[in-house]
Amino acid sequence: MAHRSFLPGARAANVILALGAFALGWAIYVRYALLEQSSVGLACRTLETMTCETRTLVIALFSQSAFGIAALVAAVIQLIRPSLVMFTVALMATCVGLVVYNNSLSGVAGGLLLISFARPWRGARG
């Protein structure tokens, strides 16, 4: 019995694209509105707001390559055992990692996500 390659259906692809676009938009907002603005950094020295807490958390996470590691782990799991949920998680982590300074690990994760389309998928109906 031949297995079909991993390929999301139309509805699943729309949800995956929407969540990927959300993750990409959030990462762009955080990078260009919170991290790279020197005025935000100066204001966060004296204020304790949710924006400053988010900025501090993101800086701590990308300093430890957490976004890239999360993207790589999720992409490896997706490559080993393809599923729609893991593909979505890996895509979102890859988008965030590519924008928020974890380019090397997230780039590898993106390549693994592309390779995962060639893997046989047990969830296929056929």
mmCIF file of N, CA and C in Angstrom:
data_model
loop_
_atom_site.group_PDB
_atom_site.id
_atom_site.type_symbol
_atom_site.label_atom_id
_atom_site.label_comp_id
_atom_site.label_asym_id
_atom_site.label_seq_id
_atom_site.Cartn_x
_atom_site.Cartn_y
_atom_site.Cartn_z
ATOM 1 N N MET A 1 0.841 -1.174 0.000
ATOM 2 C CA MET A 1 0.000 0.000 0.000
ATOM 3 C C MET A 1 0.890 1.243 0.000
ATOM 4 N N ALA A 2 0.729 2.065 -0.989
ATOM 5 C CA ALA A 2 1.536 3.288 -1.102
ATOM 6 C C ALA A 2 0.952 4.373 -0.208
ATOM 7 N N HIS A 3 1.840 5.073 0.449
ATOM 8 C CA HIS A 3 1.418 6.181 1.298
ATOM 9 C C HIS A 3 1.539 7.479 0.515
ATOM 10 N N ARG A 4 0.585 8.363 0.748
ATOM 11 C CA ARG A 4 0.630 9.686 0.141
ATOM 12 C C ARG A 4 1.592 10.574 0.912
ATOM 13 N N SER A 5 2.261 11.474 0.214
ATOM 14 C CA SER A 5 3.184 12.404 0.873
ATOM 15 C C SER A 5 2.406 13.391 1.727
ATOM 16 N N PHE A 6 3.111 13.965 2.701
ATOM 17 C CA PHE A 6 2.495 14.942 3.593
ATOM 18 C C PHE A 6 2.105 16.174 2.805
ATOM 19 N N LEU A 7 0.834 16.498 2.791
ATOM 20 C CA LEU A 7 0.332 17.690 2.126
ATOM 21 C C LEU A 7 -0.985 18.074 2.784
ATOM 22 N N PRO A 8 -1.041 19.209 3.458
ATOM 23 C CA PRO A 8 -2.282 19.619 4.112
ATOM 24 C C PRO A 8 -3.381 19.910 3.091
ATOM 25 N N GLY A 9 -4.615 19.705 3.507
ATOM 26 C CA GLY A 9 -5.748 20.028 2.657
ATOM 27 C C GLY A 9 -5.977 21.528 2.594
ATOM 28 N N ALA A 10 -7.006 21.929 1.875
ATOM 29 C CA ALA A 10 -7.267 23.354 1.658
ATOM 30 C C ALA A 10 -7.615 24.080 2.968
ATOM 31 N N ARG A 11 -8.496 23.510 3.769
ATOM 32 C CA ARG A 11 -8.871 24.158 5.033
ATOM 33 C C ARG A 11 -7.689 24.230 5.987
ATOM 34 N N ALA A 12 -6.972 23.123 6.096
ATOM 35 C CA ALA A 12 -5.812 23.103 6.994
ATOM 36 C C ALA A 12 -4.747 24.082 6.518
ATOM 37 N N ALA A 13 -4.554 24.183 5.218
ATOM 38 C CA ALA A 13 -3.555 25.110 4.683
ATOM 39 C C ALA A 13 -3.929 26.552 5.001
ATOM 40 N N ASN A 14 -5.207 26.869 4.939
ATOM 41 C CA ASN A 14 -5.637 28.229 5.285
ATOM 42 C C ASN A 14 -5.382 28.551 6.751
ATOM 43 N N VAL A 15 -5.647 27.596 7.643
ATOM 44 C CA VAL A 15 -5.384 27.809 9.069
ATOM 45 C C VAL A 15 -3.880 27.932 9.313
ATOM 46 N N ILE A 16 -3.100 27.074 8.668
ATOM 47 C CA ILE A 16 -1.644 27.117 8.828
ATOM 48 C C ILE A 16 -1.095 28.448 8.327
ATOM 49 N N LEU A 17 -1.566 28.916 7.193
ATOM 50 C CA LEU A 17 -1.114 30.208 6.662
ATOM 51 C C LEU A 17 -1.496 31.360 7.584
ATOM 52 N N ALA A 18 -2.696 31.316 8.132
ATOM 53 C CA ALA A 18 -3.131 32.385 9.031
ATOM 54 C C ALA A 18 -2.284 32.407 10.305
ATOM 55 N N LEU A 19 -2.032 31.239 10.881
ATOM 56 C CA LEU A 19 -1.216 31.194 12.093
ATOM 57 C C LEU A 19 0.240 31.553 11.806
ATOM 58 N N GLY A 20 0.754 31.135 10.666
ATOM 59 C CA GLY A 20 2.112 31.518 10.281
ATOM 60 C C GLY A 20 2.235 33.008 10.058
ATOM 61 N N ALA A 21 1.234 33.619 9.428
ATOM 62 C CA ALA A 21 1.246 35.069 9.216
ATOM 63 C C ALA A 21 1.134 35.810 10.541
ATOM 64 N N PHE A 22 0.335 35.282 11.473
ATOM 65 C CA PHE A 22 0.246 35.890 12.797
ATOM 66 C C PHE A 22 1.591 35.857 13.507
ATOM 67 N N ALA A 23 2.274 34.701 13.488
ATOM 68 C CA ALA A 23 3.581 34.577 14.140
ATOM 69 C C ALA A 23 4.598 35.507 13.491
ATOM 70 N N LEU A 24 4.570 35.592 12.174
ATOM 71 C CA LEU A 24 5.490 36.475 11.460
ATOM 72 C C LEU A 24 5.209 37.941 11.799
ATOM 73 N N GLY A 25 3.952 38.322 11.831
ATOM 74 C CA GLY A 25 3.582 39.693 12.181
ATOM 75 C C GLY A 25 3.965 40.045 13.601
ATOM 76 N N TRP A 26 3.754 39.109 14.537
ATOM 77 C CA TRP A 26 4.132 39.360 15.923
ATOM 78 C C TRP A 26 5.641 39.543 16.042
ATOM 79 N N ALA A 27 6.388 38.696 15.354
ATOM 80 C CA ALA A 27 7.844 38.784 15.422
ATOM 81 C C ALA A 27 8.355 40.096 14.819
ATOM 82 N N ILE A 28 7.757 40.519 13.722
ATOM 83 C CA ILE A 28 8.156 41.790 13.109
ATOM 84 C C ILE A 28 7.830 42.952 14.039
ATOM 85 N N TYR A 29 6.659 42.915 14.657
ATOM 86 C CA TYR A 29 6.294 43.964 15.608
ATOM 87 C C TYR A 29 7.277 44.015 16.770
ATOM 88 N N VAL A 30 7.577 42.855 17.353
ATOM 89 C CA VAL A 30 8.476 42.818 18.507
ATOM 90 C C VAL A 30 9.861 43.307 18.119
ATOM 91 N N ARG A 31 10.365 42.873 16.979
ATOM 92 C CA ARG A 31 11.723 43.271 16.598
ATOM 93 C C ARG A 31 11.814 44.768 16.313
ATOM 94 N N TYR A 32 10.920 45.259 15.448
ATOM 95 C CA TYR A 32 11.077 46.634 14.986
ATOM 96 C C TYR A 32 10.409 47.672 15.880
ATOM 97 N N ALA A 33 9.458 47.280 16.700
ATOM 98 C CA ALA A 33 8.807 48.253 17.582
ATOM 99 C C ALA A 33 9.341 48.201 19.010
ATOM 100 N N LEU A 34 9.808 47.049 19.455
ATOM 101 C CA LEU A 34 10.258 46.934 20.836
ATOM 102 C C LEU A 34 11.768 46.784 20.988
ATOM 103 N N LEU A 35 12.375 45.937 20.171
ATOM 104 C CA LEU A 35 13.786 45.629 20.383
ATOM 105 C C LEU A 35 14.728 46.664 19.784
ATOM 106 N N GLU A 36 14.450 47.121 18.590
ATOM 107 C CA GLU A 36 15.389 48.005 17.906
ATOM 108 C C GLU A 36 15.166 49.488 18.179
ATOM 109 N N GLN A 37 14.129 49.839 18.872
ATOM 110 C CA GLN A 37 13.870 51.235 19.201
ATOM 111 C C GLN A 37 14.630 51.609 20.468
ATOM 112 N N SER A 38 15.579 52.507 20.332
ATOM 113 C CA SER A 38 16.353 52.919 21.507
ATOM 114 C C SER A 38 15.486 53.671 22.515
ATOM 115 N N SER A 39 14.469 54.363 22.034
ATOM 116 C CA SER A 39 13.591 55.087 22.957
ATOM 117 C C SER A 39 12.820 54.123 23.854
ATOM 118 N N VAL A 40 12.445 52.960 23.328
ATOM 119 C CA VAL A 40 11.760 51.967 24.160
ATOM 120 C C VAL A 40 12.720 51.413 25.208
ATOM 121 N N GLY A 41 13.963 51.171 24.798
ATOM 122 C CA GLY A 41 14.955 50.685 25.755
ATOM 123 C C GLY A 41 15.220 51.681 26.872
ATOM 124 N N LEU A 42 15.293 52.940 26.526
ATOM 125 C CA LEU A 42 15.498 53.967 27.550
ATOM 126 C C LEU A 42 14.284 54.110 28.461
ATOM 127 N N ALA A 43 13.098 54.040 27.881
ATOM 128 C CA ALA A 43 11.887 54.151 28.690
ATOM 129 C C ALA A 43 11.732 52.958 29.625
ATOM 130 N N CYS A 44 12.193 51.805 29.193
ATOM 131 C CA CYS A 44 12.058 50.604 30.029
ATOM 132 C C CYS A 44 13.027 50.595 31.202
ATOM 133 N N ARG A 45 13.994 51.501 31.206
ATOM 134 C CA ARG A 45 14.886 51.596 32.362
ATOM 135 C C ARG A 45 14.151 52.149 33.576
ATOM 136 N N THR A 46 13.165 52.988 33.325
ATOM 137 C CA THR A 46 12.464 53.626 34.435
ATOM 138 C C THR A 46 11.058 53.088 34.652
ATOM 139 N N LEU A 47 10.464 52.473 33.654
ATOM 140 C CA LEU A 47 9.091 51.992 33.752
ATOM 141 C C LEU A 47 9.043 50.473 33.833
ATOM 142 N N GLU A 48 8.003 49.971 34.455
ATOM 143 C CA GLU A 48 7.738 48.537 34.473
ATOM 144 C C GLU A 48 6.350 48.318 33.876
ATOM 145 N N THR A 49 6.286 48.151 32.573
ATOM 146 C CA THR A 49 5.021 47.903 31.895
ATOM 147 C C THR A 49 5.071 46.526 31.255
ATOM 148 N N MET A 50 3.947 46.103 30.719
ATOM 149 C CA MET A 50 3.889 44.809 30.042
ATOM 150 C C MET A 50 4.757 44.814 28.787
ATOM 151 N N THR A 51 4.855 45.957 28.142
ATOM 152 C CA THR A 51 5.718 46.074 26.973
ATOM 153 C C THR A 51 7.178 45.848 27.358
ATOM 154 N N CYS A 52 7.588 46.421 28.466
ATOM 155 C CA CYS A 52 8.969 46.248 28.931
ATOM 156 C C CYS A 52 9.226 44.818 29.372
ATOM 157 N N GLU A 53 8.238 44.197 29.995
ATOM 158 C CA GLU A 53 8.380 42.796 30.395
ATOM 159 C C GLU A 53 8.514 41.898 29.166
ATOM 160 N N THR A 54 7.703 42.165 28.144
ATOM 161 C CA THR A 54 7.789 41.398 26.902
ATOM 162 C C THR A 54 9.142 41.587 26.252
ATOM 163 N N ARG A 55 9.628 42.801 26.225
ATOM 164 C CA ARG A 55 10.930 43.104 25.639
ATOM 165 C C ARG A 55 12.041 42.365 26.377
ATOM 166 N N THR A 56 11.996 42.389 27.695
ATOM 167 C CA THR A 56 13.002 41.702 28.501
ATOM 168 C C THR A 56 12.954 40.192 28.286
ATOM 169 N N LEU A 57 11.754 39.634 28.209
ATOM 170 C CA LEU A 57 11.598 38.196 27.993
ATOM 171 C C LEU A 57 12.123 37.783 26.626
ATOM 172 N N VAL A 58 11.777 38.527 25.592
ATOM 173 C CA VAL A 58 12.232 38.192 24.242
ATOM 174 C C VAL A 58 13.752 38.302 24.146
ATOM 175 N N ILE A 59 14.330 39.310 24.758
ATOM 176 C CA ILE A 59 15.791 39.446 24.747
ATOM 177 C C ILE A 59 16.439 38.251 25.453
ATOM 178 N N ALA A 60 15.887 37.843 26.581
ATOM 179 C CA ALA A 60 16.436 36.691 27.301
ATOM 180 C C ALA A 60 16.311 35.415 26.473
ATOM 181 N N LEU A 61 15.197 35.253 25.768
ATOM 182 C CA LEU A 61 14.988 34.042 24.977
ATOM 183 C C LEU A 61 15.885 33.995 23.742
ATOM 184 N N PHE A 62 16.009 35.096 23.008
ATOM 185 C CA PHE A 62 16.845 35.008 21.817
ATOM 186 C C PHE A 62 18.327 35.017 22.162
ATOM 187 N N SER A 63 18.697 35.496 23.342
ATOM 188 C CA SER A 63 20.094 35.402 23.772
ATOM 189 C C SER A 63 20.518 33.952 23.981
ATOM 190 N N GLN A 64 19.577 33.121 24.369
ATOM 191 C CA GLN A 64 19.841 31.695 24.560
ATOM 192 C C GLN A 64 19.459 30.851 23.342
ATOM 193 N N SER A 65 19.124 31.491 22.229
ATOM 194 C CA SER A 65 18.701 30.826 20.981
ATOM 195 C C SER A 65 17.468 29.955 21.179
ATOM 196 N N ALA A 66 16.575 30.360 22.062
ATOM 197 C CA ALA A 66 15.396 29.557 22.363
ATOM 198 C C ALA A 66 14.453 29.436 21.172
ATOM 199 N N PHE A 67 14.296 30.501 20.390
ATOM 200 C CA PHE A 67 13.395 30.440 19.235
ATOM 201 C C PHE A 67 13.951 29.499 18.174
ATOM 202 N N GLY A 68 15.244 29.560 17.927
ATOM 203 C CA GLY A 68 15.863 28.677 16.945
ATOM 204 C C GLY A 68 15.852 27.229 17.384
ATOM 205 N N ILE A 69 16.119 26.984 18.658
ATOM 206 C CA ILE A 69 16.103 25.607 19.175
ATOM 207 C C ILE A 69 14.690 25.038 19.119
ATOM 208 N N ALA A 70 13.695 25.835 19.491
ATOM 209 C CA ALA A 70 12.303 25.376 19.431
ATOM 210 C C ALA A 70 11.902 25.063 17.997
ATOM 211 N N ALA A 71 12.311 25.911 17.055
ATOM 212 C CA ALA A 71 11.990 25.668 15.650
ATOM 213 C C ALA A 71 12.659 24.397 15.150
ATOM 214 N N LEU A 72 13.923 24.195 15.509
ATOM 215 C CA LEU A 72 14.648 23.011 15.053
ATOM 216 C C LEU A 72 14.076 21.736 15.649
ATOM 217 N N VAL A 73 13.758 21.741 16.931
ATOM 218 C CA VAL A 73 13.179 20.559 17.571
ATOM 219 C C VAL A 73 11.821 20.231 16.952
ATOM 220 N N ALA A 74 10.988 21.236 16.759
ATOM 221 C CA ALA A 74 9.669 20.997 16.164
ATOM 222 C C ALA A 74 9.791 20.507 14.724
ATOM 223 N N ALA A 75 10.758 21.026 13.967
ATOM 224 C CA ALA A 75 10.939 20.589 12.582
ATOM 225 C C ALA A 75 11.460 19.156 12.508
ATOM 226 N N VAL A 76 12.330 18.772 13.437
ATOM 227 C CA VAL A 76 12.819 17.387 13.463
ATOM 228 C C VAL A 76 11.682 16.434 13.812
ATOM 229 N N ILE A 77 10.857 16.799 14.786
ATOM 230 C CA ILE A 77 9.696 15.970 15.122
ATOM 231 C C ILE A 77 8.755 15.880 13.930
ATOM 232 N N GLN A 78 8.554 16.984 13.224
ATOM 233 C CA GLN A 78 7.711 16.988 12.031
ATOM 234 C C GLN A 78 8.294 16.086 10.949
ATOM 235 N N LEU A 79 9.604 16.080 10.808
ATOM 236 C CA LEU A 79 10.244 15.245 9.795
ATOM 237 C C LEU A 79 10.115 13.764 10.143
ATOM 238 N N ILE A 80 10.239 13.442 11.426
ATOM 239 C CA ILE A 80 10.148 12.046 11.844
ATOM 240 C C ILE A 80 8.718 11.533 11.761
ATOM 241 N N ARG A 81 7.795 12.310 12.267
ATOM 242 C CA ARG A 81 6.385 11.900 12.287
ATOM 243 C C ARG A 81 5.507 13.068 11.854
ATOM 244 N N PRO A 82 5.238 13.189 10.565
ATOM 245 C CA PRO A 82 4.479 14.343 10.060
ATOM 246 C C PRO A 82 3.061 14.427 10.630
ATOM 247 N N SER A 83 2.693 15.630 11.036
ATOM 248 C CA SER A 83 1.322 15.905 11.457
ATOM 249 C C SER A 83 1.041 17.385 11.216
ATOM 250 N N LEU A 84 -0.221 17.714 11.102
ATOM 251 C CA LEU A 84 -0.599 19.101 10.836
ATOM 252 C C LEU A 84 -0.267 20.015 12.009
ATOM 253 N N VAL A 85 -0.495 19.537 13.218
ATOM 254 C CA VAL A 85 -0.244 20.363 14.402
ATOM 255 C C VAL A 85 1.244 20.657 14.539
ATOM 256 N N MET A 86 2.076 19.636 14.385
ATOM 257 C CA MET A 86 3.510 19.848 14.536
ATOM 258 C C MET A 86 4.060 20.706 13.404
ATOM 259 N N PHE A 87 3.511 20.563 12.209
ATOM 260 C CA PHE A 87 3.936 21.421 11.106
ATOM 261 C C PHE A 87 3.612 22.883 11.405
ATOM 262 N N THR A 88 2.424 23.124 11.952
ATOM 263 C CA THR A 88 2.025 24.485 12.285
ATOM 264 C C THR A 88 2.913 25.074 13.375
ATOM 265 N N VAL A 89 3.185 24.301 14.412
ATOM 266 C CA VAL A 89 4.056 24.765 15.496
ATOM 267 C C VAL A 89 5.459 25.056 14.966
ATOM 268 N N ALA A 90 5.975 24.153 14.144
ATOM 269 C CA ALA A 90 7.319 24.340 13.582
ATOM 270 C C ALA A 90 7.372 25.556 12.665
ATOM 271 N N LEU A 91 6.338 25.764 11.873
ATOM 272 C CA LEU A 91 6.302 26.925 10.985
ATOM 273 C C LEU A 91 6.264 28.227 11.783
ATOM 274 N N MET A 92 5.446 28.273 12.824
ATOM 275 C CA MET A 92 5.367 29.481 13.648
ATOM 276 C C MET A 92 6.692 29.759 14.355
ATOM 277 N N ALA A 93 7.310 28.718 14.908
ATOM 278 C CA ALA A 93 8.595 28.905 15.585
ATOM 279 C C ALA A 93 9.679 29.316 14.604
ATOM 280 N N THR A 94 9.634 28.779 13.400
ATOM 281 C CA THR A 94 10.611 29.154 12.381
ATOM 282 C C THR A 94 10.440 30.604 11.967
ATOM 283 N N CYS A 95 9.208 31.036 11.778
ATOM 284 C CA CYS A 95 8.955 32.440 11.413
ATOM 285 C C CYS A 95 9.470 33.387 12.493
ATOM 286 N N VAL A 96 9.171 33.078 13.740
ATOM 287 C CA VAL A 96 9.629 33.935 14.832
ATOM 288 C C VAL A 96 11.149 33.908 14.922
ATOM 289 N N GLY A 97 11.743 32.741 14.810
ATOM 290 C CA GLY A 97 13.185 32.627 14.919
ATOM 291 C C GLY A 97 13.932 33.335 13.808
ATOM 292 N N LEU A 98 13.398 33.293 12.593
ATOM 293 C CA LEU A 98 14.059 33.967 11.482
ATOM 294 C C LEU A 98 14.049 35.479 11.647
ATOM 295 N N VAL A 99 12.997 36.020 12.227
ATOM 296 C CA VAL A 99 12.901 37.470 12.379
ATOM 297 C C VAL A 99 13.638 37.954 13.624
ATOM 298 N N VAL A 100 13.596 37.174 14.695
ATOM 299 C CA VAL A 100 14.129 37.629 15.978
ATOM 300 C C VAL A 100 15.512 37.027 16.233
ATOM 301 N N TYR A 101 16.439 37.255 15.333
ATOM 302 C CA TYR A 101 17.873 37.040 15.537
ATOM 303 C C TYR A 101 18.335 35.607 15.754
ATOM 304 N N ASN A 102 17.538 34.588 15.486
ATOM 305 C CA ASN A 102 17.992 33.203 15.565
ATOM 306 C C ASN A 102 17.978 32.588 14.177
ATOM 307 N N ASN A 103 18.691 33.220 13.246
ATOM 308 C CA ASN A 103 18.615 32.867 11.832
ATOM 309 C C ASN A 103 19.180 31.495 11.506
ATOM 310 N N SER A 104 20.294 31.108 12.081
ATOM 311 C CA SER A 104 20.964 29.885 11.654
ATOM 312 C C SER A 104 20.136 28.643 11.981
ATOM 313 N N LEU A 105 19.716 28.503 13.215
ATOM 314 C CA LEU A 105 18.924 27.330 13.586
ATOM 315 C C LEU A 105 17.548 27.348 12.923
ATOM 316 N N SER A 106 16.952 28.502 12.820
ATOM 317 C CA SER A 106 15.633 28.596 12.186
ATOM 318 C C SER A 106 15.722 28.340 10.688
ATOM 319 N N GLY A 107 16.820 28.705 10.063
ATOM 320 C CA GLY A 107 17.007 28.400 8.646
ATOM 321 C C GLY A 107 17.091 26.907 8.395
ATOM 322 N N VAL A 108 17.797 26.201 9.259
ATOM 323 C CA VAL A 108 17.857 24.740 9.156
ATOM 324 C C VAL A 108 16.471 24.146 9.372
ATOM 325 N N ALA A 109 15.737 24.692 10.333
ATOM 326 C CA ALA A 109 14.378 24.209 10.597
ATOM 327 C C ALA A 109 13.475 24.426 9.387
ATOM 328 N N GLY A 110 13.637 25.564 8.721
ATOM 329 C CA GLY A 110 12.851 25.805 7.504
ATOM 330 C C GLY A 110 13.167 24.798 6.415
ATOM 331 N N GLY A 111 14.436 24.455 6.271
ATOM 332 C CA GLY A 111 14.817 23.428 5.299
ATOM 333 C C GLY A 111 14.223 22.075 5.645
ATOM 334 N N LEU A 112 14.226 21.720 6.924
ATOM 335 C CA LEU A 112 13.624 20.450 7.343
ATOM 336 C C LEU A 112 12.116 20.442 7.108
ATOM 337 N N LEU A 113 11.477 21.589 7.278
ATOM 338 C CA LEU A 113 10.038 21.665 6.990
ATOM 339 C C LEU A 113 9.767 21.419 5.508
ATOM 340 N N LEU A 114 10.622 21.941 4.650
ATOM 341 C CA LEU A 114 10.455 21.679 3.219
ATOM 342 C C LEU A 114 10.657 20.207 2.894
ATOM 343 N N ILE A 115 11.639 19.592 3.522
ATOM 344 C CA ILE A 115 11.893 18.171 3.292
ATOM 345 C C ILE A 115 10.725 17.328 3.800
ATOM 346 N N SER A 116 10.043 17.793 4.839
ATOM 347 C CA SER A 116 8.949 17.005 5.411
ATOM 348 C C SER A 116 7.786 16.824 4.433
ATOM 349 N N PHE A 117 7.703 17.650 3.405
ATOM 350 C CA PHE A 117 6.649 17.460 2.403
ATOM 351 C C PHE A 117 6.865 16.191 1.589
ATOM 352 N N ALA A 118 8.079 15.667 1.565
ATOM 353 C CA ALA A 118 8.363 14.455 0.810
ATOM 354 C C ALA A 118 8.147 13.191 1.637
ATOM 355 N N ARG A 119 7.913 13.326 2.918
ATOM 356 C CA ARG A 119 7.733 12.172 3.797
ATOM 357 C C ARG A 119 6.353 11.577 3.623
ATOM 358 N N PRO A 120 6.250 10.239 3.722
ATOM 359 C CA PRO A 120 4.924 9.629 3.699
ATOM 360 C C PRO A 120 4.130 10.033 4.944
ATOM 361 N N TRP A 121 2.857 10.201 4.765
ATOM 362 C CA TRP A 121 1.990 10.680 5.827
ATOM 363 C C TRP A 121 0.950 9.638 6.143
ATOM 364 N N ARG A 122 0.921 9.206 7.400
ATOM 365 C CA ARG A 122 -0.058 8.187 7.812
ATOM 366 C C ARG A 122 -1.471 8.752 7.910
ATOM 367 N N GLY A 123 -1.584 10.066 8.129
ATOM 368 C CA GLY A 123 -2.896 10.678 8.287
ATOM 369 C C GLY A 123 -3.616 10.921 6.966
ATOM 370 N N ALA A 124 -3.000 10.520 5.861
ATOM 371 C CA ALA A 124 -3.608 10.762 4.547
ATOM 372 C C ALA A 124 -4.791 9.829 4.334
ATOM 373 N N ARG A 125 -5.790 10.380 3.745
ATOM 374 C CA ARG A 125 -6.946 9.562 3.345
ATOM 375 C C ARG A 125 -6.811 9.261 1.868
ATOM 376 N N GLY A 126 -6.997 8.055 1.525
ATOM 377 C CA GLY A 126 -6.825 7.764 0.114
ATOM 378 C C GLY A 126 -7.500 6.574 -0.364
#
